[in-house]
Amino acid sequence: MPILPAEPQIFPPDLLDRPIPPSASTPSPDEEEDPDTPRWWCLHTKPRQEKAIAREFQKSQLAHYLPQVVNESRTPAGRKIRSVVPLFPSYLFFWGDEHQRLQVFRGDRLVSVLKVKDQQELHEDLRQVHRMLSSGMPVVPEPQFPIGSWVKITSGRLMGMVGKVEKRGNRDHFIAIVRMLGKGVSVELEPWQVEAFDPDAPG
């Protein structure tokens, strides 16, 4: 079965080759950001809406980057399926000014728009990711929270619970442990539902 063509990953094509304007840097506490200066924004999308948003941005000529990779899986019958999926599920990187940020958030496909504190750092990170994806070598995403990491659930009915991350099959599981017994139970969670937690921190 032929693989479906990838969605446009980047617009314009030279977006990551452009230098970051000095005015896009995070201002000091006594300075105000220039709302007319373009900068990077990290868009947190609703599940499986990344490509649809990228298509809308492409049509509207809005600068963006959606890193994607080829994913291989199998059906219950054992047939291999290859598809093009976002490298960072539920995230899309948008380049625009404050007015454009307000414009893109008017739709119903986004959860939030995350402010990028270090513009230059993100720009360089995305350039490296793009270079890796363009190399033709196999690229796979690394989990945000490695196996064994302590995390706290930040949303939903289990909000506030603390536990560890465990890998089982193709999904990461949140493990709630009864520490005295060394045993626990698990539940599947999306990465955006948890945050890093230090069990040795005071309070």
mmCIF file of N, CA and C in Angstrom, residues 72-176:
data_model
loop_
_atom_site.group_PDB
_atom_site.id
_atom_site.type_symbol
_atom_site.label_atom_id
_atom_site.label_comp_id
_atom_site.label_asym_id
_atom_site.label_seq_id
_atom_site.Cartn_x
_atom_site.Cartn_y
_atom_site.Cartn_z
ATOM 1 N N GLU A 72 5.185 3.405 11.499
ATOM 2 C CA GLU A 72 4.788 2.072 11.062
ATOM 3 C C GLU A 72 4.057 1.358 12.190
ATOM 4 N N SER A 73 2.922 0.760 11.855
ATOM 5 C CA SER A 73 2.143 -0.014 12.827
ATOM 6 C C SER A 73 1.515 -1.198 12.108
ATOM 7 N N ARG A 74 0.815 -2.012 12.838
ATOM 8 C CA ARG A 74 0.178 -3.192 12.246
ATOM 9 C C ARG A 74 -1.278 -3.277 12.676
ATOM 10 N N THR A 75 -2.101 -3.789 11.786
ATOM 11 C CA THR A 75 -3.512 -4.015 12.089
ATOM 12 C C THR A 75 -3.615 -5.264 12.959
ATOM 13 N N PRO A 76 -4.787 -5.521 13.579
ATOM 14 C CA PRO A 76 -4.949 -6.765 14.344
ATOM 15 C C PRO A 76 -4.675 -8.015 13.511
ATOM 16 N N ALA A 77 -4.858 -7.900 12.178
ATOM 17 C CA ALA A 77 -4.603 -9.047 11.299
ATOM 18 C C ALA A 77 -3.131 -9.173 10.930
ATOM 19 N N GLY A 78 -2.312 -8.214 11.383
ATOM 20 C CA GLY A 78 -0.888 -8.285 11.118
ATOM 21 C C GLY A 78 -0.420 -7.525 9.899
ATOM 22 N N ARG A 79 -1.310 -6.798 9.219
ATOM 23 C CA ARG A 79 -0.914 -6.052 8.022
ATOM 24 C C ARG A 79 -0.189 -4.777 8.435
ATOM 25 N N LYS A 80 0.943 -4.514 7.782
ATOM 26 C CA LYS A 80 1.737 -3.336 8.121
ATOM 27 C C LYS A 80 1.104 -2.082 7.529
ATOM 28 N N ILE A 81 1.036 -1.031 8.335
ATOM 29 C CA ILE A 81 0.494 0.256 7.909
ATOM 30 C C ILE A 81 1.560 1.319 8.111
ATOM 31 N N ARG A 82 1.781 2.127 7.094
ATOM 32 C CA ARG A 82 2.720 3.235 7.199
ATOM 33 C C ARG A 82 1.944 4.537 7.033
ATOM 34 N N SER A 83 2.190 5.486 7.917
ATOM 35 C CA SER A 83 1.488 6.768 7.857
ATOM 36 C C SER A 83 2.444 7.880 8.260
ATOM 37 N N VAL A 84 2.098 9.094 7.860
ATOM 38 C CA VAL A 84 2.880 10.265 8.233
ATOM 39 C C VAL A 84 2.189 10.938 9.406
ATOM 40 N N VAL A 85 2.896 11.085 10.527
ATOM 41 C CA VAL A 85 2.293 11.621 11.749
ATOM 42 C C VAL A 85 3.173 12.740 12.305
ATOM 43 N N PRO A 86 2.593 13.639 13.100
ATOM 44 C CA PRO A 86 3.395 14.704 13.727
ATOM 45 C C PRO A 86 4.464 14.114 14.644
ATOM 46 N N LEU A 87 5.640 14.699 14.603
ATOM 47 C CA LEU A 87 6.722 14.265 15.482
ATOM 48 C C LEU A 87 6.384 14.559 16.937
ATOM 49 N N PHE A 88 5.715 15.697 17.172
ATOM 50 C CA PHE A 88 5.288 16.078 18.517
ATOM 51 C C PHE A 88 3.762 16.157 18.514
ATOM 52 N N PRO A 89 3.071 15.058 18.824
ATOM 53 C CA PRO A 89 1.605 15.061 18.755
ATOM 54 C C PRO A 89 0.983 16.192 19.569
ATOM 55 N N SER A 90 -0.001 16.852 18.967
ATOM 56 C CA SER A 90 -0.759 17.942 19.586
ATOM 57 C C SER A 90 0.020 19.245 19.684
ATOM 58 N N TYR A 91 1.134 19.365 18.942
ATOM 59 C CA TYR A 91 1.882 20.617 18.964
ATOM 60 C C TYR A 91 2.263 21.051 17.553
ATOM 61 N N LEU A 92 2.157 22.349 17.325
ATOM 62 C CA LEU A 92 2.484 22.975 16.054
ATOM 63 C C LEU A 92 3.179 24.296 16.363
ATOM 64 N N PHE A 93 4.187 24.654 15.591
ATOM 65 C CA PHE A 93 4.952 25.871 15.852
ATOM 66 C C PHE A 93 4.550 26.953 14.853
ATOM 67 N N PHE A 94 4.166 28.101 15.388
ATOM 68 C CA PHE A 94 3.641 29.197 14.582
ATOM 69 C C PHE A 94 4.534 30.411 14.708
ATOM 70 N N TRP A 95 4.782 31.098 13.564
ATOM 71 C CA TRP A 95 5.605 32.305 13.552
ATOM 72 C C TRP A 95 4.717 33.486 13.159
ATOM 73 N N GLY A 96 4.540 34.428 14.075
ATOM 74 C CA GLY A 96 3.696 35.576 13.768
ATOM 75 C C GLY A 96 3.723 36.588 14.892
ATOM 76 N N ASP A 97 3.080 37.724 14.658
ATOM 77 C CA ASP A 97 3.044 38.758 15.689
ATOM 78 C C ASP A 97 1.835 38.558 16.603
ATOM 79 N N GLU A 98 1.667 39.467 17.549
ATOM 80 C CA GLU A 98 0.583 39.351 18.532
ATOM 81 C C GLU A 98 -0.788 39.366 17.874
ATOM 82 N N HIS A 99 -0.958 40.170 16.849
ATOM 83 C CA HIS A 99 -2.246 40.254 16.163
ATOM 84 C C HIS A 99 -2.582 38.928 15.468
ATOM 85 N N GLN A 100 -1.584 38.305 14.851
ATOM 86 C CA GLN A 100 -1.805 37.013 14.191
ATOM 87 C C GLN A 100 -2.057 35.920 15.215
ATOM 88 N N ARG A 101 -1.401 36.026 16.368
ATOM 89 C CA ARG A 101 -1.650 35.038 17.431
ATOM 90 C C ARG A 101 -3.116 35.049 17.845
ATOM 91 N N LEU A 102 -3.673 36.231 18.010
ATOM 92 C CA LEU A 102 -5.080 36.344 18.372
ATOM 93 C C LEU A 102 -5.972 35.821 17.255
ATOM 94 N N GLN A 103 -5.536 36.011 16.021
ATOM 95 C CA GLN A 103 -6.314 35.551 14.869
ATOM 96 C C GLN A 103 -6.384 34.029 14.816
ATOM 97 N N VAL A 104 -5.255 33.345 15.016
ATOM 98 C CA VAL A 104 -5.246 31.890 14.887
ATOM 99 C C VAL A 104 -5.966 31.214 16.048
ATOM 100 N N PHE A 105 -6.083 31.897 17.191
ATOM 101 C CA PHE A 105 -6.722 31.270 18.349
ATOM 102 C C PHE A 105 -8.245 31.370 18.293
ATOM 103 N N ARG A 106 -8.781 32.021 17.281
ATOM 104 C CA ARG A 106 -10.229 32.156 17.192
ATOM 105 C C ARG A 106 -10.925 30.863 16.788
ATOM 106 N N GLY A 107 -10.202 29.937 16.180
ATOM 107 C CA GLY A 107 -10.816 28.678 15.767
ATOM 108 C C GLY A 107 -11.088 27.779 16.956
ATOM 109 N N ASP A 108 -11.638 26.593 16.678
ATOM 110 C CA ASP A 108 -11.977 25.659 17.758
ATOM 111 C C ASP A 108 -11.063 24.441 17.762
ATOM 112 N N ARG A 109 -9.905 24.542 17.117
ATOM 113 C CA ARG A 109 -8.995 23.404 17.037
ATOM 114 C C ARG A 109 -7.855 23.483 18.050
ATOM 115 N N LEU A 110 -7.716 24.618 18.747
ATOM 116 C CA LEU A 110 -6.605 24.808 19.670
ATOM 117 C C LEU A 110 -7.043 24.696 21.122
ATOM 118 N N VAL A 111 -6.124 24.200 21.954
ATOM 119 C CA VAL A 111 -6.330 24.175 23.401
ATOM 120 C C VAL A 111 -5.755 25.445 24.017
ATOM 121 N N SER A 112 -4.550 25.808 23.580
ATOM 122 C CA SER A 112 -3.899 27.004 24.115
ATOM 123 C C SER A 112 -2.755 27.420 23.197
ATOM 124 N N VAL A 113 -2.280 28.640 23.408
ATOM 125 C CA VAL A 113 -1.101 29.144 22.720
ATOM 126 C C VAL A 113 -0.037 29.379 23.782
ATOM 127 N N LEU A 114 1.071 28.649 23.681
ATOM 128 C CA LEU A 114 2.116 28.719 24.692
ATOM 129 C C LEU A 114 3.167 29.748 24.296
ATOM 130 N N LYS A 115 3.496 30.626 25.216
ATOM 131 C CA LYS A 115 4.500 31.653 24.966
ATOM 132 C C LYS A 115 5.900 31.044 25.042
ATOM 133 N N VAL A 116 6.751 31.395 24.106
ATOM 134 C CA VAL A 116 8.124 30.890 24.062
ATOM 135 C C VAL A 116 9.043 31.910 24.708
ATOM 136 N N LYS A 117 9.668 31.541 25.809
ATOM 137 C CA LYS A 117 10.522 32.480 26.542
ATOM 138 C C LYS A 117 11.836 32.745 25.815
ATOM 139 N N ASP A 118 12.479 31.680 25.341
ATOM 140 C CA ASP A 118 13.773 31.835 24.671
ATOM 141 C C ASP A 118 13.583 31.594 23.180
ATOM 142 N N GLN A 119 13.393 32.672 22.428
ATOM 143 C CA GLN A 119 13.128 32.577 21.002
ATOM 144 C C GLN A 119 14.300 31.954 20.239
ATOM 145 N N GLN A 120 15.493 32.385 20.532
ATOM 146 C CA GLN A 120 16.664 31.893 19.804
ATOM 147 C C GLN A 120 16.879 30.406 20.053
ATOM 148 N N GLU A 121 16.666 29.979 21.287
ATOM 149 C CA GLU A 121 16.852 28.576 21.629
ATOM 150 C C GLU A 121 15.868 27.695 20.862
ATOM 151 N N LEU A 122 14.593 28.082 20.832
ATOM 152 C CA LEU A 122 13.611 27.287 20.100
ATOM 153 C C LEU A 122 13.925 27.284 18.614
ATOM 154 N N HIS A 123 14.308 28.428 18.080
ATOM 155 C CA HIS A 123 14.634 28.531 16.658
ATOM 156 C C HIS A 123 15.755 27.558 16.289
ATOM 157 N N GLU A 124 16.790 27.511 17.111
ATOM 158 C CA GLU A 124 17.907 26.605 16.844
ATOM 159 C C GLU A 124 17.483 25.150 16.996
ATOM 160 N N ASP A 125 16.650 24.866 17.990
ATOM 161 C CA ASP A 125 16.155 23.504 18.177
ATOM 162 C C ASP A 125 15.359 23.040 16.956
ATOM 163 N N LEU A 126 14.481 23.907 16.457
ATOM 164 C CA LEU A 126 13.668 23.543 15.295
ATOM 165 C C LEU A 126 14.532 23.376 14.050
ATOM 166 N N ARG A 127 15.559 24.180 13.930
ATOM 167 C CA ARG A 127 16.475 24.027 12.787
ATOM 168 C C ARG A 127 17.152 22.665 12.829
ATOM 169 N N GLN A 128 17.567 22.234 14.016
ATOM 170 C CA GLN A 128 18.211 20.930 14.136
ATOM 171 C C GLN A 128 17.240 19.801 13.840
ATOM 172 N N VAL A 129 16.015 19.920 14.348
ATOM 173 C CA VAL A 129 14.997 18.911 14.072
ATOM 174 C C VAL A 129 14.741 18.818 12.570
ATOM 175 N N HIS A 130 14.616 19.978 11.926
ATOM 176 C CA HIS A 130 14.354 20.000 10.485
ATOM 177 C C HIS A 130 15.516 19.374 9.711
ATOM 178 N N ARG A 131 16.713 19.632 10.153
ATOM 179 C CA ARG A 131 17.885 19.042 9.495
ATOM 180 C C ARG A 131 17.881 17.528 9.630
ATOM 181 N N MET A 132 17.522 17.041 10.817
ATOM 182 C CA MET A 132 17.456 15.595 11.031
ATOM 183 C C MET A 132 16.378 14.955 10.157
ATOM 184 N N LEU A 133 15.207 15.595 10.100
ATOM 185 C CA LEU A 133 14.118 15.042 9.309
ATOM 186 C C LEU A 133 14.435 15.079 7.822
ATOM 187 N N SER A 134 15.229 16.042 7.398
ATOM 188 C CA SER A 134 15.572 16.174 5.978
ATOM 189 C C SER A 134 16.723 15.267 5.574
ATOM 190 N N SER A 135 17.357 14.607 6.542
ATOM 191 C CA SER A 135 18.524 13.779 6.245
ATOM 192 C C SER A 135 18.169 12.457 5.590
ATOM 193 N N GLY A 136 16.904 12.034 5.736
ATOM 194 C CA GLY A 136 16.498 10.741 5.209
ATOM 195 C C GLY A 136 16.744 9.599 6.167
ATOM 196 N N MET A 137 17.366 9.884 7.307
ATOM 197 C CA MET A 137 17.614 8.847 8.306
ATOM 198 C C MET A 137 16.372 8.652 9.169
ATOM 199 N N PRO A 138 16.152 7.436 9.710
ATOM 200 C CA PRO A 138 14.988 7.195 10.566
ATOM 201 C C PRO A 138 15.019 8.079 11.807
ATOM 202 N N VAL A 139 13.919 8.746 12.074
ATOM 203 C CA VAL A 139 13.810 9.632 13.235
ATOM 204 C C VAL A 139 12.595 9.207 14.041
ATOM 205 N N VAL A 140 12.761 9.064 15.344
ATOM 206 C CA VAL A 140 11.649 8.699 16.217
ATOM 207 C C VAL A 140 11.604 9.681 17.378
ATOM 208 N N PRO A 141 10.404 10.008 17.865
ATOM 209 C CA PRO A 141 10.305 10.934 18.997
ATOM 210 C C PRO A 141 10.689 10.263 20.299
ATOM 211 N N GLU A 142 11.357 11.005 21.155
ATOM 212 C CA GLU A 142 11.675 10.535 22.489
ATOM 213 C C GLU A 142 10.590 11.007 23.442
ATOM 214 N N PRO A 143 10.231 10.200 24.440
ATOM 215 C CA PRO A 143 9.184 10.620 25.372
ATOM 216 C C PRO A 143 9.616 11.825 26.184
ATOM 217 N N GLN A 144 8.653 12.686 26.492
ATOM 218 C CA GLN A 144 8.957 13.867 27.298
ATOM 219 C C GLN A 144 9.400 13.474 28.698
ATOM 220 N N PHE A 145 8.778 12.427 29.238
ATOM 221 C CA PHE A 145 9.127 11.955 30.578
ATOM 222 C C PHE A 145 9.667 10.535 30.454
ATOM 223 N N PRO A 146 10.978 10.329 30.607
ATOM 224 C CA PRO A 146 11.564 8.995 30.451
ATOM 225 C C PRO A 146 10.993 8.002 31.447
ATOM 226 N N ILE A 147 11.188 6.733 31.152
ATOM 227 C CA ILE A 147 10.733 5.672 32.049
ATOM 228 C C ILE A 147 11.358 5.868 33.431
ATOM 229 N N GLY A 148 10.526 5.773 34.433
ATOM 230 C CA GLY A 148 11.005 5.943 35.801
ATOM 231 C C GLY A 148 10.849 7.348 36.340
ATOM 232 N N SER A 149 10.462 8.302 35.475
ATOM 233 C CA SER A 149 10.293 9.684 35.934
ATOM 234 C C SER A 149 9.088 9.808 36.860
ATOM 235 N N TRP A 150 9.244 10.611 37.905
ATOM 236 C CA TRP A 150 8.114 10.944 38.760
ATOM 237 C C TRP A 150 7.336 12.079 38.117
ATOM 238 N N VAL A 151 6.020 11.940 38.040
ATOM 239 C CA VAL A 151 5.175 12.972 37.443
ATOM 240 C C VAL A 151 3.920 13.164 38.286
ATOM 241 N N LYS A 152 3.310 14.334 38.083
ATOM 242 C CA LYS A 152 2.040 14.634 38.747
ATOM 243 C C LYS A 152 0.990 14.880 37.668
ATOM 244 N N ILE A 153 -0.199 14.324 37.819
ATOM 245 C CA ILE A 153 -1.285 14.530 36.874
ATOM 246 C C ILE A 153 -1.851 15.932 37.074
ATOM 247 N N THR A 154 -1.999 16.675 35.972
ATOM 248 C CA THR A 154 -2.391 18.084 36.060
ATOM 249 C C THR A 154 -3.809 18.364 35.598
ATOM 250 N N SER A 155 -4.537 17.356 35.079
ATOM 251 C CA SER A 155 -5.900 17.598 34.619
ATOM 252 C C SER A 155 -6.721 16.322 34.712
ATOM 253 N N GLY A 156 -8.020 16.486 34.635
ATOM 254 C CA GLY A 156 -8.914 15.325 34.654
ATOM 255 C C GLY A 156 -9.258 14.857 36.043
ATOM 256 N N ARG A 157 -9.911 13.697 36.115
ATOM 257 C CA ARG A 157 -10.407 13.179 37.389
ATOM 258 C C ARG A 157 -9.309 12.714 38.329
ATOM 259 N N LEU A 158 -8.093 12.503 37.800
ATOM 260 C CA LEU A 158 -6.985 12.055 38.645
ATOM 261 C C LEU A 158 -6.019 13.185 38.974
ATOM 262 N N MET A 159 -6.423 14.425 38.730
ATOM 263 C CA MET A 159 -5.550 15.572 38.953
ATOM 264 C C MET A 159 -4.994 15.577 40.375
ATOM 265 N N GLY A 160 -3.676 15.828 40.474
ATOM 266 C CA GLY A 160 -3.026 15.884 41.773
ATOM 267 C C GLY A 160 -2.327 14.600 42.170
ATOM 268 N N MET A 161 -2.645 13.481 41.518
ATOM 269 C CA MET A 161 -1.992 12.216 41.848
ATOM 270 C C MET A 161 -0.547 12.226 41.387
ATOM 271 N N VAL A 162 0.305 11.548 42.146
ATOM 272 C CA VAL A 162 1.730 11.473 41.845
ATOM 273 C C VAL A 162 2.110 10.021 41.610
ATOM 274 N N GLY A 163 2.942 9.782 40.609
ATOM 275 C CA GLY A 163 3.387 8.424 40.337
ATOM 276 C C GLY A 163 4.531 8.424 39.348
ATOM 277 N N LYS A 164 4.890 7.231 38.838
ATOM 278 C CA LYS A 164 5.990 7.084 37.901
ATOM 279 C C LYS A 164 5.482 6.737 36.501
ATOM 280 N N VAL A 165 6.370 6.953 35.521
ATOM 281 C CA VAL A 165 6.065 6.599 34.136
ATOM 282 C C VAL A 165 6.678 5.245 33.832
ATOM 283 N N GLU A 166 5.892 4.391 33.194
ATOM 284 C CA GLU A 166 6.368 3.077 32.786
ATOM 285 C C GLU A 166 5.995 2.854 31.335
ATOM 286 N N LYS A 167 6.851 2.160 30.593
ATOM 287 C CA LYS A 167 6.594 1.883 29.177
ATOM 288 C C LYS A 167 6.060 0.461 29.032
ATOM 289 N N ARG A 168 4.931 0.350 28.341
ATOM 290 C CA ARG A 168 4.367 -0.954 28.038
ATOM 291 C C ARG A 168 3.892 -0.943 26.593
ATOM 292 N N GLY A 169 4.509 -1.750 25.752
ATOM 293 C CA GLY A 169 4.106 -1.766 24.355
ATOM 294 C C GLY A 169 4.430 -0.439 23.691
ATOM 295 N N ASN A 170 3.440 0.127 23.014
ATOM 296 C CA ASN A 170 3.651 1.376 22.283
ATOM 297 C C ASN A 170 3.146 2.594 23.036
ATOM 298 N N ARG A 171 2.718 2.425 24.272
ATOM 299 C CA ARG A 171 2.152 3.556 25.014
ATOM 300 C C ARG A 171 2.872 3.736 26.337
ATOM 301 N N ASP A 172 2.931 4.975 26.792
ATOM 302 C CA ASP A 172 3.466 5.263 28.117
ATOM 303 C C ASP A 172 2.323 5.199 29.133
ATOM 304 N N HIS A 173 2.602 4.634 30.275
ATOM 305 C CA HIS A 173 1.595 4.505 31.325
ATOM 306 C C HIS A 173 2.041 5.273 32.558
ATOM 307 N N PHE A 174 1.070 5.838 33.231
ATOM 308 C CA PHE A 174 1.294 6.478 34.528
ATOM 309 C C PHE A 174 1.104 5.396 35.593
ATOM 310 N N ILE A 175 2.082 5.239 36.476
ATOM 311 C CA ILE A 175 2.033 4.194 37.493
ATOM 312 C C ILE A 175 1.844 4.818 38.875
ATOM 313 N N ALA A 176 0.733 4.520 39.488
ATOM 314 C CA ALA A 176 0.504 4.945 40.868
ATOM 315 C C ALA A 176 1.007 3.826 41.783
#
